[in-house]
Each structure stands twice: as C-alpha cells, then as structure tokens.
Amino acid sequence: MAQPDEKLMEFVEAEMKKEPDISSKALFEKAKKSIQAAKTLTIREFHARYPLQVKRKASLAAGGGRRRRKKPRPRAGSRRNDSGTRRDEVRAALLKFASDLSAAEERKDLVRVLAQVDDYVDEVLKAAGA
C-alpha cells in the first residue's frame, strides 16, 4: 500500500478538526487546491488514505475500535437436543470422508476412497439411527 503524504495528512487532520462533519468530496476539493499530491489521487483513494484513517485514529483514541462480545453466541443449528449426539456422529463421518478425499494425492488414492463410499454411507446411516 502506498504511504500517505505527510503534508496532506496534516492538512486533512487540521481541516477535520475545524469542521468535523465535512464531506470527503468537499475535503478532497480543498486538498486539490492546496496540495499538489492530492491531484494525483481519485476521490476513493483520497478517502481511504486520509479522512478514513483520521477518523479511525480518532475513534481508537476515544476508546472505540473493535467491540468484543461478552460471551460467544451459539451457532445456528447447534442447539443440543436428543439428536445432538447423532448429529455429531453424522458430522464426524462426513468429515472423515472429506478428509480422506482431500488426502488422496494420486488418482489411485482417490479411486480407493470413492470405492469405499458405501462404508461412509453405512457410517452415516448408523449414526442417524436408520
């Protein structure tokens, strides 16, 4: 990523302190009139390198930043019920199949895994209680 121009960064910081709600477009126009380096940028590049970074730095200084959850939320479908262990067994059988498939380095290994697909189906059916 290109390094931001220090003069331009100072200009943007000063302008944003004077007028915190200034739009990036208006700020970009002011910067193009004042600083040569701004003329080579697109509005999108300017916004990403300067105003956005100034806002980010201010947010972090004010104690903002990423918010962490107090406790993790359970994933959808992971509720435990009487079929929770069956679900885990089916999942384990399918993951074993996927693992064996991905471990097959040569064509003959892949054919061997696919030839045993009935064994994996039997494991899944057994785990599902069918």
PDB file of C-alpha atoms in Angstrom:
ATOM      1  CA  MET A   1       0.000   0.000   0.000  1.00  0.00           C
ATOM      2  CA  ALA A   2       1.276   3.482  -0.839  1.00  0.00           C
ATOM      3  CA  GLN A   3       2.496   5.619   2.022  1.00  0.00           C
ATOM      4  CA  PRO A   4       0.327   8.648   2.745  1.00  0.00           C
ATOM      5  CA  ASP A   5       1.812  12.078   2.112  1.00  0.00           C
ATOM      6  CA  GLU A   6       2.574  13.690   5.499  1.00  0.00           C
ATOM      7  CA  LYS A   7       1.686  17.214   4.347  1.00  0.00           C
ATOM      8  CA  LEU A   8      -1.634  16.038   3.004  1.00  0.00           C
ATOM      9  CA  MET A   9      -2.344  14.034   6.159  1.00  0.00           C
ATOM     10  CA  GLU A  10      -1.664  17.083   8.349  1.00  0.00           C
ATOM     11  CA  PHE A  11      -3.896  19.191   6.105  1.00  0.00           C
ATOM     12  CA  VAL A  12      -6.759  16.689   6.351  1.00  0.00           C
ATOM     13  CA  GLU A  13      -6.387  16.393  10.136  1.00  0.00           C
ATOM     14  CA  ALA A  14      -6.469  20.167  10.527  1.00  0.00           C
ATOM     15  CA  GLU A  15      -9.487  20.590   8.262  1.00  0.00           C
ATOM     16  CA  MET A  16     -11.368  17.804  10.018  1.00  0.00           C
ATOM     17  CA  LYS A  17     -10.663  19.406  13.408  1.00  0.00           C
ATOM     18  CA  LYS A  18     -12.080  22.696  12.136  1.00  0.00           C
ATOM     19  CA  GLU A  19     -15.103  21.082  10.514  1.00  0.00           C
ATOM     20  CA  PRO A  20     -15.708  17.501  11.755  1.00  0.00           C
ATOM     21  CA  ASP A  21     -18.750  16.874   9.536  1.00  0.00           C
ATOM     22  CA  ILE A  22     -17.079  17.892   6.269  1.00  0.00           C
ATOM     23  CA  SER A  23     -17.753  15.509   3.391  1.00  0.00           C
ATOM     24  CA  SER A  24     -14.877  13.678   1.754  1.00  0.00           C
ATOM     25  CA  LYS A  25     -15.756  15.275  -1.570  1.00  0.00           C
ATOM     26  CA  ALA A  26     -15.529  18.824  -0.180  1.00  0.00           C
ATOM     27  CA  LEU A  27     -12.336  17.958   1.681  1.00  0.00           C
ATOM     28  CA  PHE A  28     -10.874  16.464  -1.484  1.00  0.00           C
ATOM     29  CA  GLU A  29     -11.626  19.626  -3.461  1.00  0.00           C
ATOM     30  CA  LYS A  30      -9.941  21.778  -0.793  1.00  0.00           C
ATOM     31  CA  ALA A  31      -6.937  19.463  -0.724  1.00  0.00           C
ATOM     32  CA  LYS A  32      -6.537  19.553  -4.506  1.00  0.00           C
ATOM     33  CA  LYS A  33      -6.406  23.357  -4.381  1.00  0.00           C
ATOM     34  CA  SER A  34      -3.826  23.408  -1.586  1.00  0.00           C
ATOM     35  CA  ILE A  35      -1.561  20.385  -2.041  1.00  0.00           C
ATOM     36  CA  GLN A  36      -0.108  19.001  -5.263  1.00  0.00           C
ATOM     37  CA  ALA A  37      -0.061  15.363  -4.053  1.00  0.00           C
ATOM     38  CA  ALA A  38      -3.874  15.317  -3.821  1.00  0.00           C
ATOM     39  CA  LYS A  39      -4.229  15.993  -7.542  1.00  0.00           C
ATOM     40  CA  THR A  40      -2.863  12.549  -8.455  1.00  0.00           C
ATOM     41  CA  LEU A  41      -5.468  10.684  -6.375  1.00  0.00           C
ATOM     42  CA  THR A  42      -9.015   9.652  -7.106  1.00  0.00           C
ATOM     43  CA  ILE A  43     -11.710  10.565  -4.573  1.00  0.00           C
ATOM     44  CA  ARG A  44     -11.831   6.935  -3.480  1.00  0.00           C
ATOM     45  CA  GLU A  45      -8.071   6.709  -2.913  1.00  0.00           C
ATOM     46  CA  PHE A  46      -8.076  10.036  -1.098  1.00  0.00           C
ATOM     47  CA  HIS A  47     -10.915   8.998   1.210  1.00  0.00           C
ATOM     48  CA  ALA A  48      -9.275   5.643   2.050  1.00  0.00           C
ATOM     49  CA  ARG A  49      -5.825   7.081   2.748  1.00  0.00           C
ATOM     50  CA  TYR A  50      -6.676  10.292   4.554  1.00  0.00           C
ATOM     51  CA  PRO A  51     -10.131  11.081   6.042  1.00  0.00           C
ATOM     52  CA  LEU A  52     -10.897   7.457   6.818  1.00  0.00           C
ATOM     53  CA  GLN A  53      -7.564   6.977   8.587  1.00  0.00           C
ATOM     54  CA  VAL A  54      -8.000  10.218  10.557  1.00  0.00           C
ATOM     55  CA  LYS A  55     -11.451   9.058  11.691  1.00  0.00           C
ATOM     56  CA  ARG A  56     -10.093   5.635  12.582  1.00  0.00           C
ATOM     57  CA  LYS A  57      -7.256   7.096  14.628  1.00  0.00           C
ATOM     58  CA  ALA A  58      -9.688   9.414  16.451  1.00  0.00           C
ATOM     59  CA  SER A  59     -12.039   6.514  17.167  1.00  0.00           C
ATOM     60  CA  LEU A  60      -9.245   4.396  18.629  1.00  0.00           C
ATOM     61  CA  ALA A  61      -8.024   7.308  20.747  1.00  0.00           C
ATOM     62  CA  ALA A  62     -11.540   7.811  22.099  1.00  0.00           C
ATOM     63  CA  GLY A  63     -11.679   4.196  23.240  1.00  0.00           C
ATOM     64  CA  GLY A  64     -13.502   2.880  20.207  1.00  0.00           C
ATOM     65  CA  GLY A  65     -12.291   0.143  17.995  1.00  0.00           C
ATOM     66  CA  ARG A  66     -13.437  -3.398  17.692  1.00  0.00           C
ATOM     67  CA  ARG A  67     -16.026  -4.434  20.178  1.00  0.00           C
ATOM     68  CA  ARG A  68     -15.744  -7.841  21.706  1.00  0.00           C
ATOM     69  CA  ARG A  69     -18.701  -9.938  22.659  1.00  0.00           C
ATOM     70  CA  LYS A  70     -19.031 -10.739  26.317  1.00  0.00           C
ATOM     71  CA  LYS A  71     -19.760 -14.359  25.582  1.00  0.00           C
ATOM     72  CA  PRO A  72     -19.904 -16.191  22.274  1.00  0.00           C
ATOM     73  CA  ARG A  73     -23.299 -16.794  20.757  1.00  0.00           C
ATOM     74  CA  PRO A  74     -24.136 -20.357  19.848  1.00  0.00           C
ATOM     75  CA  ARG A  75     -24.077 -21.137  16.156  1.00  0.00           C
ATOM     76  CA  ALA A  76     -27.332 -21.689  14.355  1.00  0.00           C
ATOM     77  CA  GLY A  77     -28.329 -25.319  14.435  1.00  0.00           C
ATOM     78  CA  SER A  78     -26.002 -26.185  17.290  1.00  0.00           C
ATOM     79  CA  ARG A  79     -28.744 -26.406  19.882  1.00  0.00           C
ATOM     80  CA  ARG A  80     -28.388 -29.554  21.908  1.00  0.00           C
ATOM     81  CA  ASN A  81     -31.323 -31.891  21.996  1.00  0.00           C
ATOM     82  CA  ASP A  82     -31.799 -35.635  21.994  1.00  0.00           C
ATOM     83  CA  SER A  83     -30.405 -35.876  18.445  1.00  0.00           C
ATOM     84  CA  GLY A  84     -27.317 -33.772  19.229  1.00  0.00           C
ATOM     85  CA  THR A  85     -25.050 -36.777  19.598  1.00  0.00           C
ATOM     86  CA  ARG A  86     -26.425 -38.335  16.400  1.00  0.00           C
ATOM     87  CA  ARG A  87     -25.750 -35.097  14.573  1.00  0.00           C
ATOM     88  CA  ASP A  88     -22.169 -35.112  15.849  1.00  0.00           C
ATOM     89  CA  GLU A  89     -21.680 -38.700  14.705  1.00  0.00           C
ATOM     90  CA  VAL A  90     -23.031 -37.948  11.211  1.00  0.00           C
ATOM     91  CA  ARG A  91     -20.861 -34.861  11.051  1.00  0.00           C
ATOM     92  CA  ALA A  92     -17.790 -36.873  12.097  1.00  0.00           C
ATOM     93  CA  ALA A  93     -18.453 -39.478   9.394  1.00  0.00           C
ATOM     94  CA  LEU A  94     -18.812 -36.813   6.715  1.00  0.00           C
ATOM     95  CA  LEU A  95     -15.677 -35.018   7.876  1.00  0.00           C
ATOM     96  CA  LYS A  96     -13.761 -38.297   7.788  1.00  0.00           C
ATOM     97  CA  PHE A  97     -14.913 -38.796   4.182  1.00  0.00           C
ATOM     98  CA  ALA A  98     -13.901 -35.238   3.241  1.00  0.00           C
ATOM     99  CA  SER A  99     -10.551 -35.660   4.967  1.00  0.00           C
ATOM    100  CA  ASP A 100      -9.838 -38.909   3.139  1.00  0.00           C
ATOM    101  CA  LEU A 101     -10.791 -37.281  -0.165  1.00  0.00           C
ATOM    102  CA  SER A 102      -8.514 -34.314   0.393  1.00  0.00           C
ATOM    103  CA  ALA A 103      -5.641 -36.578   1.468  1.00  0.00           C
ATOM    104  CA  ALA A 104      -5.789 -38.513  -1.811  1.00  0.00           C
ATOM    105  CA  GLU A 105      -2.706 -37.331  -3.658  1.00  0.00           C
ATOM    106  CA  GLU A 106      -2.836 -39.559  -6.707  1.00  0.00           C
ATOM    107  CA  ARG A 107      -5.656 -40.753  -8.863  1.00  0.00           C
ATOM    108  CA  LYS A 108      -5.412 -44.295  -7.481  1.00  0.00           C
ATOM    109  CA  ASP A 109      -5.864 -42.941  -3.932  1.00  0.00           C
ATOM    110  CA  LEU A 110      -8.941 -41.016  -4.997  1.00  0.00           C
ATOM    111  CA  VAL A 111     -10.406 -44.099  -6.667  1.00  0.00           C
ATOM    112  CA  ARG A 112      -9.769 -46.136  -3.494  1.00  0.00           C
ATOM    113  CA  VAL A 113     -11.608 -43.561  -1.346  1.00  0.00           C
ATOM    114  CA  LEU A 114     -14.536 -43.379  -3.765  1.00  0.00           C
ATOM    115  CA  ALA A 115     -14.712 -47.183  -3.918  1.00  0.00           C
ATOM    116  CA  GLN A 116     -15.270 -47.152  -0.159  1.00  0.00           C
ATOM    117  CA  VAL A 117     -18.130 -44.643  -0.330  1.00  0.00           C
ATOM    118  CA  ASP A 118     -20.579 -47.359   0.784  1.00  0.00           C
ATOM    119  CA  ASP A 119     -18.668 -47.678   4.055  1.00  0.00           C
ATOM    120  CA  TYR A 120     -19.110 -43.953   4.692  1.00  0.00           C
ATOM    121  CA  VAL A 121     -22.815 -44.182   3.815  1.00  0.00           C
ATOM    122  CA  ASP A 122     -23.188 -47.052   6.286  1.00  0.00           C
ATOM    123  CA  GLU A 123     -21.494 -44.960   8.995  1.00  0.00           C
ATOM    124  CA  VAL A 124     -23.842 -42.053   8.334  1.00  0.00           C
ATOM    125  CA  LEU A 125     -26.929 -44.265   8.382  1.00  0.00           C
ATOM    126  CA  LYS A 126     -25.786 -45.959  11.590  1.00  0.00           C
ATOM    127  CA  ALA A 127     -25.170 -42.597  13.230  1.00  0.00           C
ATOM    128  CA  ALA A 128     -28.532 -41.265  12.061  1.00  0.00           C
ATOM    129  CA  GLY A 129     -30.271 -44.273  13.562  1.00  0.00           C
ATOM    130  CA  ALA A 130     -31.675 -45.561  10.291  1.00  0.00           C
TER     131      ALA A 130
END
